Short mmCIF file of C-alpha atoms and ligand atoms in Angstrom, two decimals:
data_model
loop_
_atom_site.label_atom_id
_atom_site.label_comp_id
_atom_site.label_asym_id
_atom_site.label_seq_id
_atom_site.Cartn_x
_atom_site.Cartn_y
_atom_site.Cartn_z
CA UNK A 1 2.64 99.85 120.89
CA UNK A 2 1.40 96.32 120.43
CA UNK A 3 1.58 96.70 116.71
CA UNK A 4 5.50 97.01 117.54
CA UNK A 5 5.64 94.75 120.34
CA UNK A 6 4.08 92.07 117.63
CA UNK A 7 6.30 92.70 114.84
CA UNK A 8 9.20 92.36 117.28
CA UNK A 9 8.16 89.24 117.87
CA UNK A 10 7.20 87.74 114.43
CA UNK A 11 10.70 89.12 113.39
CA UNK A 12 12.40 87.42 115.93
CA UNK A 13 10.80 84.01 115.33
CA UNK A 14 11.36 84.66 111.37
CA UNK A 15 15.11 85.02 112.62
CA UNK A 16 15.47 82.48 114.88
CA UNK A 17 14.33 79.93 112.23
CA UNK A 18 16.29 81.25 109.51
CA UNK A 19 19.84 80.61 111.33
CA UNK A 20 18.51 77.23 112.36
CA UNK A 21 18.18 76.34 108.70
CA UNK A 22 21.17 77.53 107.82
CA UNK A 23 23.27 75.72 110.59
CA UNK A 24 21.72 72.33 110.09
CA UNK A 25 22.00 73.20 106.13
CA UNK A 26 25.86 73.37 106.67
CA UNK A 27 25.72 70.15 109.33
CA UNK A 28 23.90 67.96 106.44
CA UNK A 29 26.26 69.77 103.59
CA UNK A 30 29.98 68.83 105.47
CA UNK A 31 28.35 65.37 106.42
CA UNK A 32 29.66 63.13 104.25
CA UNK A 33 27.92 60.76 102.72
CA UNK A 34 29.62 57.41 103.38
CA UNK A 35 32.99 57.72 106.28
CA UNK A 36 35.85 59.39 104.56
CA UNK A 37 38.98 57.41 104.63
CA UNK A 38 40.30 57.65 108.13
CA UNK A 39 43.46 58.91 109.30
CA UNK A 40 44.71 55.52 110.52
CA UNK A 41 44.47 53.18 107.25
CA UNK A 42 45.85 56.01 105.36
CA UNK A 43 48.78 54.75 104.61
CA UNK A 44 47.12 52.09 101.82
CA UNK A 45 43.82 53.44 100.95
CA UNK A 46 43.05 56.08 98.77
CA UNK A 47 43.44 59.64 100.12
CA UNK A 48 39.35 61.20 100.57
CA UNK A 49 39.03 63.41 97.27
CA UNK A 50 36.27 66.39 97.57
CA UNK A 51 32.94 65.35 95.32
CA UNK A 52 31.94 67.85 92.90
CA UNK A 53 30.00 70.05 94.31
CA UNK A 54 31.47 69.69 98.18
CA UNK A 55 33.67 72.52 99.65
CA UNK A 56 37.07 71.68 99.49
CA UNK A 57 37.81 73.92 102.14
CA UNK A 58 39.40 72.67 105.37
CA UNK A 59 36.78 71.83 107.96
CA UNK A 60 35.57 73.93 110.92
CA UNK A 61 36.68 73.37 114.38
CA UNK A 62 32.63 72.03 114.87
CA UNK A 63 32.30 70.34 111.86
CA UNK A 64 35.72 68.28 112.48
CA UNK A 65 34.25 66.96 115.56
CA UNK A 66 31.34 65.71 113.52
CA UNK A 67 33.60 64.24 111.21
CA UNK A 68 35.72 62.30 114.34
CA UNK A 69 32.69 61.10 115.39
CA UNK A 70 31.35 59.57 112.74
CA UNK A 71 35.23 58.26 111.68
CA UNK A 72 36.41 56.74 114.78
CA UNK A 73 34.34 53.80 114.74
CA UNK A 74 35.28 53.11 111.22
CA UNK A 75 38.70 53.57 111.58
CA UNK A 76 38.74 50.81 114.51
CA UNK A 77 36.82 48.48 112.84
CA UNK A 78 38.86 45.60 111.72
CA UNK A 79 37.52 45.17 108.47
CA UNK A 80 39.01 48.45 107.26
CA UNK A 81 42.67 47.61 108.59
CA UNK A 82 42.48 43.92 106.77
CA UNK A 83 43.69 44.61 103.24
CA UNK A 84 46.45 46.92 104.40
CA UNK A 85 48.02 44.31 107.25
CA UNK A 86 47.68 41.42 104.64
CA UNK A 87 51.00 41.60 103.17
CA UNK A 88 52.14 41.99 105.87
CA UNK A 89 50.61 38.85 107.85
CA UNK A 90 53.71 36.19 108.81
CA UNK A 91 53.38 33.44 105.92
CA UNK A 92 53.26 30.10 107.23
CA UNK A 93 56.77 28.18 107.09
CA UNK A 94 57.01 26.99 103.44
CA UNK A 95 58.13 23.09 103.26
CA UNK A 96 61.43 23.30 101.17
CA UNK A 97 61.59 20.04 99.02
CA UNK A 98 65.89 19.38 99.50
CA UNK A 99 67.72 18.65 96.80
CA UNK A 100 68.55 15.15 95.61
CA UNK A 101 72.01 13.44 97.34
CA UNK A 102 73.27 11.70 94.46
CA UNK A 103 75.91 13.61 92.81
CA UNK A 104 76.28 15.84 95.81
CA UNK A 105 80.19 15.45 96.02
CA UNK A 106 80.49 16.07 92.42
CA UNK A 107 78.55 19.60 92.72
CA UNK A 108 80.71 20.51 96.08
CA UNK A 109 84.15 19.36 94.67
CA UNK A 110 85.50 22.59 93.69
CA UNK A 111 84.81 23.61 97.31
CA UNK A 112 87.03 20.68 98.04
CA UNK A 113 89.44 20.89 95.54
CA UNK A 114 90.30 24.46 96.39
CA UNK A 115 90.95 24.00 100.18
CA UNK A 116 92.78 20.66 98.99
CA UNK A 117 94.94 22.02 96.70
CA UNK A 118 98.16 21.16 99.00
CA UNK A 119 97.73 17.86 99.53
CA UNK A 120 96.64 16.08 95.80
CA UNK A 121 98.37 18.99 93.43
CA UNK A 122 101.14 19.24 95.80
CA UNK A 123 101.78 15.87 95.39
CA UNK A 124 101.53 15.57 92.18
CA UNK A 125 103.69 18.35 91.01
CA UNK A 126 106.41 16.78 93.89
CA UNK A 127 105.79 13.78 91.75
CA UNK A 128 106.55 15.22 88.53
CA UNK A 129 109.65 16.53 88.72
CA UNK A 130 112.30 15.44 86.73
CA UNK A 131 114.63 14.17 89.85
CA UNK A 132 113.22 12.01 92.45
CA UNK A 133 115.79 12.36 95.16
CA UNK A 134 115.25 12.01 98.79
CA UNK A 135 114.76 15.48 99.54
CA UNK A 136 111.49 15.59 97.16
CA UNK A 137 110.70 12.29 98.66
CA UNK A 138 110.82 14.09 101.81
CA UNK A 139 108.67 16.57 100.64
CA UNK A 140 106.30 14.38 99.77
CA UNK A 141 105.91 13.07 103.15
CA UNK A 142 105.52 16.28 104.69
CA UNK A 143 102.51 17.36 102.52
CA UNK A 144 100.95 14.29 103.40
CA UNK A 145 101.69 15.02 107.40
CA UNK A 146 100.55 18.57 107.02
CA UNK A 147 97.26 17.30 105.57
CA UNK A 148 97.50 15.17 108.61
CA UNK A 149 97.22 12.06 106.90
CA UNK A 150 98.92 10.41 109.83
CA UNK A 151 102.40 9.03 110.10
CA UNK A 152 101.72 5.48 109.47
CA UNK A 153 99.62 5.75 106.47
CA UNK A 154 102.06 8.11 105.33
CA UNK A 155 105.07 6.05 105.28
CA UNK A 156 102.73 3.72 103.79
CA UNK A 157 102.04 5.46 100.79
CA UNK A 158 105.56 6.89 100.18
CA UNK A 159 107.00 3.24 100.25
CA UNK A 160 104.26 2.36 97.80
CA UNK A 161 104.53 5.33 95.49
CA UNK A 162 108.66 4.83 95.74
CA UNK A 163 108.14 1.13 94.59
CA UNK A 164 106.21 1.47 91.71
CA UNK A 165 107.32 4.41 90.51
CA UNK A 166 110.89 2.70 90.01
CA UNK A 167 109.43 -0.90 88.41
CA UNK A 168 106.83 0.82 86.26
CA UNK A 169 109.66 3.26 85.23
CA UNK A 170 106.41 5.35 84.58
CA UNK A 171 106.77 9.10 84.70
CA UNK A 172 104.38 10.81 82.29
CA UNK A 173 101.77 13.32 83.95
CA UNK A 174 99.13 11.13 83.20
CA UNK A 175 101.11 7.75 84.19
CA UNK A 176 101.95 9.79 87.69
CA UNK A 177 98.26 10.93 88.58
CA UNK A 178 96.59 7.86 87.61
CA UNK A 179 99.04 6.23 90.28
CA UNK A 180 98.94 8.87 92.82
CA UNK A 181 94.81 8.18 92.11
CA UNK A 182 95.24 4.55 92.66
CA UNK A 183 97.14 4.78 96.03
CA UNK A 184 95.14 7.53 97.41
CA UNK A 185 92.35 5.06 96.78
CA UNK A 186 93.80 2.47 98.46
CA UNK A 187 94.58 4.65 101.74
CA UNK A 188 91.27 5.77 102.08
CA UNK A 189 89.61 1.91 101.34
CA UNK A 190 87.08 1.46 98.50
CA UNK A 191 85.48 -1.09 99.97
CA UNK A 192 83.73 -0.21 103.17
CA UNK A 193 79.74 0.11 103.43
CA UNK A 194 79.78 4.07 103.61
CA UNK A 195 75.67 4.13 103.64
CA UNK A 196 73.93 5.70 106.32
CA UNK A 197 71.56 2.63 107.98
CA UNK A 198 68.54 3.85 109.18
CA UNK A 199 66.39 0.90 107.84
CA UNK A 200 63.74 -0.15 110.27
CA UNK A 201 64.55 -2.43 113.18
CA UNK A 202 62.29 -4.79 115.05
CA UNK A 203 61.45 -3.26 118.42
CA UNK A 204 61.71 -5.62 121.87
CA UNK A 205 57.67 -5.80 120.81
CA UNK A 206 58.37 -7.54 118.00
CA UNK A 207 56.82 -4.96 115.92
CA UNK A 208 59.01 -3.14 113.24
CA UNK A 209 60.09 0.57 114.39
CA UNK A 210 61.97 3.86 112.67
CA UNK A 211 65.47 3.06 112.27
CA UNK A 212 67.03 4.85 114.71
CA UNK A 213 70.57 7.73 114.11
CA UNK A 214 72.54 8.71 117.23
CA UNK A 215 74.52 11.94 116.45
CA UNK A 216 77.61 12.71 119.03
CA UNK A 217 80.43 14.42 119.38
CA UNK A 218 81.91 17.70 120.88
CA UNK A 219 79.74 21.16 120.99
CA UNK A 220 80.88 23.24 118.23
CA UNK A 221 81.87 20.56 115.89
CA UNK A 222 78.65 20.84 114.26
CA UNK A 223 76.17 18.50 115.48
CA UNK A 224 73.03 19.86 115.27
CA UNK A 225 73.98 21.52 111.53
CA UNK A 226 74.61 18.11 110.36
CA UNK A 227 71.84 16.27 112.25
CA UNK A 228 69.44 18.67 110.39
CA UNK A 229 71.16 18.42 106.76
CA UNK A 230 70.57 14.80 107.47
CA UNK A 231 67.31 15.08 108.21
CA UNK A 232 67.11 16.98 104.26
CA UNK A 233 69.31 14.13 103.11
CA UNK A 234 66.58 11.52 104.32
CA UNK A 235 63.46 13.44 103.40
CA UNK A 236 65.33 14.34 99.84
CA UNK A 237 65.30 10.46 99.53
CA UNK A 238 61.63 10.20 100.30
CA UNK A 239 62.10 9.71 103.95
CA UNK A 240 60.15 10.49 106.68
CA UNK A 241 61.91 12.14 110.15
CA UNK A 242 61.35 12.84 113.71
CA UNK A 243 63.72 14.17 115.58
CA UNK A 244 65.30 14.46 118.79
CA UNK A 245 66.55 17.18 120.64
CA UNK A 246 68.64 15.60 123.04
CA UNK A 247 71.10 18.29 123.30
CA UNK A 248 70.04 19.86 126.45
CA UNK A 249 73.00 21.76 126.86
CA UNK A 250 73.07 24.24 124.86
CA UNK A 251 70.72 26.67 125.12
CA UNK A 252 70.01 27.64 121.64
CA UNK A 253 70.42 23.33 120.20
CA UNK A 254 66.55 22.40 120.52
CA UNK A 255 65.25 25.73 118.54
CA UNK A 256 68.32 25.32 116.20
CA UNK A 257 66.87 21.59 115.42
CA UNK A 258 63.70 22.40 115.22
CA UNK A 259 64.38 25.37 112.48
CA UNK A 260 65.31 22.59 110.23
CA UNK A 261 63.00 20.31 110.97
CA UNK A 262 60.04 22.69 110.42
CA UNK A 263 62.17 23.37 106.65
CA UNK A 264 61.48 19.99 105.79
CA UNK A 265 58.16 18.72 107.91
CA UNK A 266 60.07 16.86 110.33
CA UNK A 267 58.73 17.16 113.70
CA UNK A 268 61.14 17.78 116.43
CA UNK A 269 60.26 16.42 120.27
CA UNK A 270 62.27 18.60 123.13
CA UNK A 271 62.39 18.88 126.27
CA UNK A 272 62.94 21.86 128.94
CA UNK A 273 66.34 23.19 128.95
CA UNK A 274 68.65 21.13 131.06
CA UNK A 275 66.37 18.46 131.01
CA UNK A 276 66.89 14.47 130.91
CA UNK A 277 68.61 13.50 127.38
CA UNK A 278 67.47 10.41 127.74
CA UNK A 279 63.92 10.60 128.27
CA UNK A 280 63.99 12.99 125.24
CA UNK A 281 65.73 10.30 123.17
CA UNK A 282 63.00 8.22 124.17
CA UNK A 283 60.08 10.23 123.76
CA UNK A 284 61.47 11.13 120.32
CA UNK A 285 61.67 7.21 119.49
CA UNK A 286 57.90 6.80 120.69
CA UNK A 287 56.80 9.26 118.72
CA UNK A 288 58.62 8.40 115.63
CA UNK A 289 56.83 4.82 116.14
CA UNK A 290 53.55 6.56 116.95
CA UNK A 291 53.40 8.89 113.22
CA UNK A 292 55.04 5.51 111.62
CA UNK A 293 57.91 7.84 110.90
CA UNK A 294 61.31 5.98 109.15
CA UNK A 295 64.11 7.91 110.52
CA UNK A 296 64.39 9.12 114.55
CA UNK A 297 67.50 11.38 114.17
CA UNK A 298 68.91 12.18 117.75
CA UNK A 299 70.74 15.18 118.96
CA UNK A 300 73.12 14.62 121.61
CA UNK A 301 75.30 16.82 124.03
CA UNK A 302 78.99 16.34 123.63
CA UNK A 303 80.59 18.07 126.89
CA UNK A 304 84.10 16.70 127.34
CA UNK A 305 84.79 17.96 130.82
CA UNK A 306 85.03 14.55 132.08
CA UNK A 307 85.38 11.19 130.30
CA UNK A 308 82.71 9.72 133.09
CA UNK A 309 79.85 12.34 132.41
CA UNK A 310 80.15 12.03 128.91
CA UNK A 311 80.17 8.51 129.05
CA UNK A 312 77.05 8.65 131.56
CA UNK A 313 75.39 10.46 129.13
CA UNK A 314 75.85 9.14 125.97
CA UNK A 315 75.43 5.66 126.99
CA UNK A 316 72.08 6.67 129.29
CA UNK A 317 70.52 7.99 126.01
CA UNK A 318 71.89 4.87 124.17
CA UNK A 319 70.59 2.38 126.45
CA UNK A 320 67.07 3.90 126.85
CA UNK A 321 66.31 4.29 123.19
CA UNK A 322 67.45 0.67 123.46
CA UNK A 323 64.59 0.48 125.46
CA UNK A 324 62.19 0.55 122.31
CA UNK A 325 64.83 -1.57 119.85
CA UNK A 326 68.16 -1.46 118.38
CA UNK A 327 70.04 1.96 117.74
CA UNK A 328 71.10 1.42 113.64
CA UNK A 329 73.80 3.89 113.39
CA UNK A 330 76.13 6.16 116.22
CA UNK A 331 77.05 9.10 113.98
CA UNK A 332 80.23 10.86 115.33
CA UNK A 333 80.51 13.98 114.34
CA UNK A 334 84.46 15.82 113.74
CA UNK A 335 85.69 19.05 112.59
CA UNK A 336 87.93 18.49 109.96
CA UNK A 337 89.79 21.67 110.65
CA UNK A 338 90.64 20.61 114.53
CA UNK A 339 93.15 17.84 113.28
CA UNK A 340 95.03 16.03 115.52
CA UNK A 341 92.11 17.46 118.29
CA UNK A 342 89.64 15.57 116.39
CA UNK A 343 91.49 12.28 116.60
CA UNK A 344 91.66 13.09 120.57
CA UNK A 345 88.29 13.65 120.67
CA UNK A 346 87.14 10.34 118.12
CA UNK A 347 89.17 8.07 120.96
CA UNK A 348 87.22 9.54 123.88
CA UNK A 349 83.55 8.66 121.99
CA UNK A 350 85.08 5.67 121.15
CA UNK A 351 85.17 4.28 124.30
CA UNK A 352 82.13 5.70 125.92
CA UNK A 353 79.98 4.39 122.43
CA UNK A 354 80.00 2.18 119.67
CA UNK A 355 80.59 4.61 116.65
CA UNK A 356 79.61 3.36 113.47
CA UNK A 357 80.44 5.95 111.38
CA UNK A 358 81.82 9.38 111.09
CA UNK A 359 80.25 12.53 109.53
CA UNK A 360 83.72 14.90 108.62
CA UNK A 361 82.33 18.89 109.15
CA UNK A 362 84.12 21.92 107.64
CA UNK A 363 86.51 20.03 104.96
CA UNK A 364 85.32 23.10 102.89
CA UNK A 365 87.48 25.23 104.78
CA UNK A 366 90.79 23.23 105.23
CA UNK A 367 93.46 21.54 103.90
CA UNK A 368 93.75 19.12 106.51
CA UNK A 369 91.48 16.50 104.25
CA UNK A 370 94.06 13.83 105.12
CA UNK A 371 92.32 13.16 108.23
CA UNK A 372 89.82 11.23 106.97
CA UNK A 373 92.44 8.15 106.55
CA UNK A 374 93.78 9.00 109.95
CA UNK A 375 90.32 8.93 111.49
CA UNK A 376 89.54 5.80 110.07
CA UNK A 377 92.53 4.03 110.62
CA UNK A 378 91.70 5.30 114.35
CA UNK A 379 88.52 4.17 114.84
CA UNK A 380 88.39 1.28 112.48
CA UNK A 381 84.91 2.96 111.08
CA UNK A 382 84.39 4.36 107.68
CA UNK A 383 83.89 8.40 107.06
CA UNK A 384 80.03 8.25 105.47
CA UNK A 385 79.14 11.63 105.13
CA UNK A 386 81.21 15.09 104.94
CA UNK A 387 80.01 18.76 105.37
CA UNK A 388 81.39 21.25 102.45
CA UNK A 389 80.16 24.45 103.58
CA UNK A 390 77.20 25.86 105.68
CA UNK A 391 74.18 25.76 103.13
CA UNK A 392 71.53 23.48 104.09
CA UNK A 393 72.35 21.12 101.23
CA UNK A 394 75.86 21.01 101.60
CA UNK A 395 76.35 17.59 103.29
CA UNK A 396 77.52 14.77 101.04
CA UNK A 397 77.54 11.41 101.21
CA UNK A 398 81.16 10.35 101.20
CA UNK A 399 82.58 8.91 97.89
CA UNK A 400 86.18 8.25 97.81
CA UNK A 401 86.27 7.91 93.90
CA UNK A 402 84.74 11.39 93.40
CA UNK A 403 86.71 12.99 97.10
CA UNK A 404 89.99 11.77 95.18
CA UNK A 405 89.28 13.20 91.73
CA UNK A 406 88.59 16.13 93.65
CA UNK A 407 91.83 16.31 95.02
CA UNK A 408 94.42 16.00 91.81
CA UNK A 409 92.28 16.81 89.28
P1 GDP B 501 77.21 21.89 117.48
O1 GDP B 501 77.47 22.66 118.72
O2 GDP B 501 78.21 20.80 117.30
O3 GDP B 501 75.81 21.40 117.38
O4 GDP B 501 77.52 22.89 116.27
P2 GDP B 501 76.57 23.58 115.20
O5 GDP B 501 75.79 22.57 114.45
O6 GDP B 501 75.82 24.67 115.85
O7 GDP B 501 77.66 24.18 114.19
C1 GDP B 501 78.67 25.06 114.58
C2 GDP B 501 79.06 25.93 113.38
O8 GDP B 501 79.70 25.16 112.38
C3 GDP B 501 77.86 26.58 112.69
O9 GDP B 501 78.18 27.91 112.39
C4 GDP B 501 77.72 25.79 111.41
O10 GDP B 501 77.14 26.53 110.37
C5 GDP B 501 79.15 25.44 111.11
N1 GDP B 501 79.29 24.28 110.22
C6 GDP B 501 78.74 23.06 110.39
N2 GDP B 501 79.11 22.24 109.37
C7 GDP B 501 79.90 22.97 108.53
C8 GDP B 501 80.59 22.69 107.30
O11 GDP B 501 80.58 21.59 106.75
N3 GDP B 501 81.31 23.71 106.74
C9 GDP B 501 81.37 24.95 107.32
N4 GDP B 501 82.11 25.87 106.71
N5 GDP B 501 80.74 25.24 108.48
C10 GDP B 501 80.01 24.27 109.07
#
């Protein structure tokens, strides 16, 4: 009996030590190695290929657990998630190097040209034919109205053009479009200073300080497009910009500005929403004297609910920039395509601010191009720059010679 009772016993210990070997055998066999690849960076690394000699089989409810455990960790760990979010990762804003201004008109005239066509190959094909009687005459004068020209500059020209073309007797295409060329010149004036000044002014210190670009004129004309194509302009020129958000009014003006400031390097100074234009005008001047910066470009607000706040306004932010030294340039801004709206709206910031030039918007998309004579005749101020389209480079400085060429070629 205790022979059996012993044997029972050495048998069960023999057992009992067997299955414990085999377990942890299987525990150290399904182990891997190094972490497999985890379930969570498997969408860029490597899927976990069996080793020769591993099971291939699908893990055991208790050997998956092993496998979690030893996984999780890794998974987390940042170091394993790097190279897959790296592509990924928001690049910093590249600085776009703007292409040069000179020759801008000539790239952008076909833009012109085709939205023109009315007014300079109307006219010349009224021109050409082979009776001028007073009903083409008449004709003539209404493509120049429709292109809103204006009705003084337009019996202007029509006197002109009938004069000549009876004494010169001339009446060969080329004899007709080089005189259509020459009056069209004369309408719009080849002799006015059309450059942008925004060389550097003294301050009231006495010390010299970024020349300094106000840019009005009614919300929706674009503004803020062409105070940050300027801003390219400038920098494309070897310029260096801060500038202003002053337009407080509408919500989305200050990020809008600042987008294409960041394109270029320009830093933009804002202000809360609503806030004081003025004391963002200012600000914006300091700090353009501060980084030794050669441009300040400001932003304005153009609300024309009444003639008063406008007037407020505008002159506030003029006056306190004035603060620091002289403002070189009011920049009003029209749409070309408003017409006789935008001469409305030119009189009004007229008389609220000393404009010294007008930027023309959208003549890529109308062939209302005759208002830049009627504008100018208006304000008694030259048209300097022009917007062709809504690219960031599509602002040109304003040449008559190449605008007219444009027009009958
Ligand atoms: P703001 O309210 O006067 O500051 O107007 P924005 O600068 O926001 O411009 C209003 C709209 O006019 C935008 O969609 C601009 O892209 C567009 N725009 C500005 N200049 C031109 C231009 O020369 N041609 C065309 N086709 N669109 C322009």
């Amino acid at each position: 009996m205790e022979t059996v009772i012993l044997a029972v016993i050495i048998a069960v210990v023999v057992l009992g030590t067997i299955s414990g070997l085999v377990v942890s055998g299987r525990k150290k066999k399904k182990l891997p190695p190094s972490p497999p690849a985890a379930p969570q960076s498997s969408v860029t690394a490597p899927p976990a290929e069996p080793q020769v000699g591993e099971e291939a089989e699908p893990p055991r409810d208790e050997d998956r657990r092993t496998i979690e455990e030893v996984t999780l960790p890794t998974a987390e760990a940042p170091a394993a998630e790097a190279p897959a979010a790296e592509p990924e990762a928001p690049a910093a804003p590249a600085i776009e190097v703007p292409e040069p201004t000179a020759g801008r008109l000539v790239r952008l005239r076909a833009r012109l040209s085709r939205s023109q066509n009315t007014l300079g190959k109307g006219l010349l094909t009224l021109l050409s034919r082979e009776h001028l009687d007073e009903d083409t005459w008449e004709e003539i004068e209404d493509t120049l109205l429709t292109a809103d020209v204006g009705v003084v500059p337009t019996q202007e020209l029509v006197e002109r053009l009938r004069e000549r073309v009876k004494v010169l007797g001339t009446r060969t295409p080329e004899g007709l479009r080089a005189l259509l060329r020459e009056e069209l010149l004369t309408l719009i004036g080849t002799d006015a200073d059309r450059s942008v000044h925004t060389a550097n002014g003294i301050g009231n210190g006495g010390d010299e300080i970024p020349g300094v670009v106000m840019v009005v004129g009614v919300n929706g004309t674009g503004k803020t497009t062409t105070t940050g194509k300027l801003a390219r302009v400038l920098v494309a020129d070897g310029r260096s910009v801060v500038l202003g958000a002053a337009d407080t009014f509408r919500a989305a003006a200050a990020d809008q500005l600042q987008t294409w400031g960041e394109r270029v390097g320009a830093r933009t100074v804002r202000g809360p929403e609503g806030g004081d234009p003025a004391s963002i005008a200012f600000d914006a001047v300091k700090e353009g004297i501060a980084e030794s910066a050669d441009v300040v470009l400001i932003d304005t607000a153009g609300r024309l609910h009444t003639k008063t706040g406008l007037m407020d306004e505008l002159g506030k932010v003029k006056r306190v920039v004035e603060k620091h030294g002289p403002v070189g340039e009011v920049l009003l801004v029209l749409d070309a395509t408003t017409g006789q709206n935008g001469l409305v709206q030119a009189r009004v910031f007229a008389e609220v601010v000393d404009i010294t030039g007008v930027v023309l918007t959208k003549l890529d998309g109308t062939a209302k191009g005759g208002i830049i004579v009627a504008v100018q005749r208006e304000l008694g101020v030259p048209v300097k720059l022009i917007g062709l389209g809504e690219g960031a480079d599509d602002l040109a400085p304003f040449e008559p010679e190449a605008f007219v060429d444009a027009l009958i070629d």
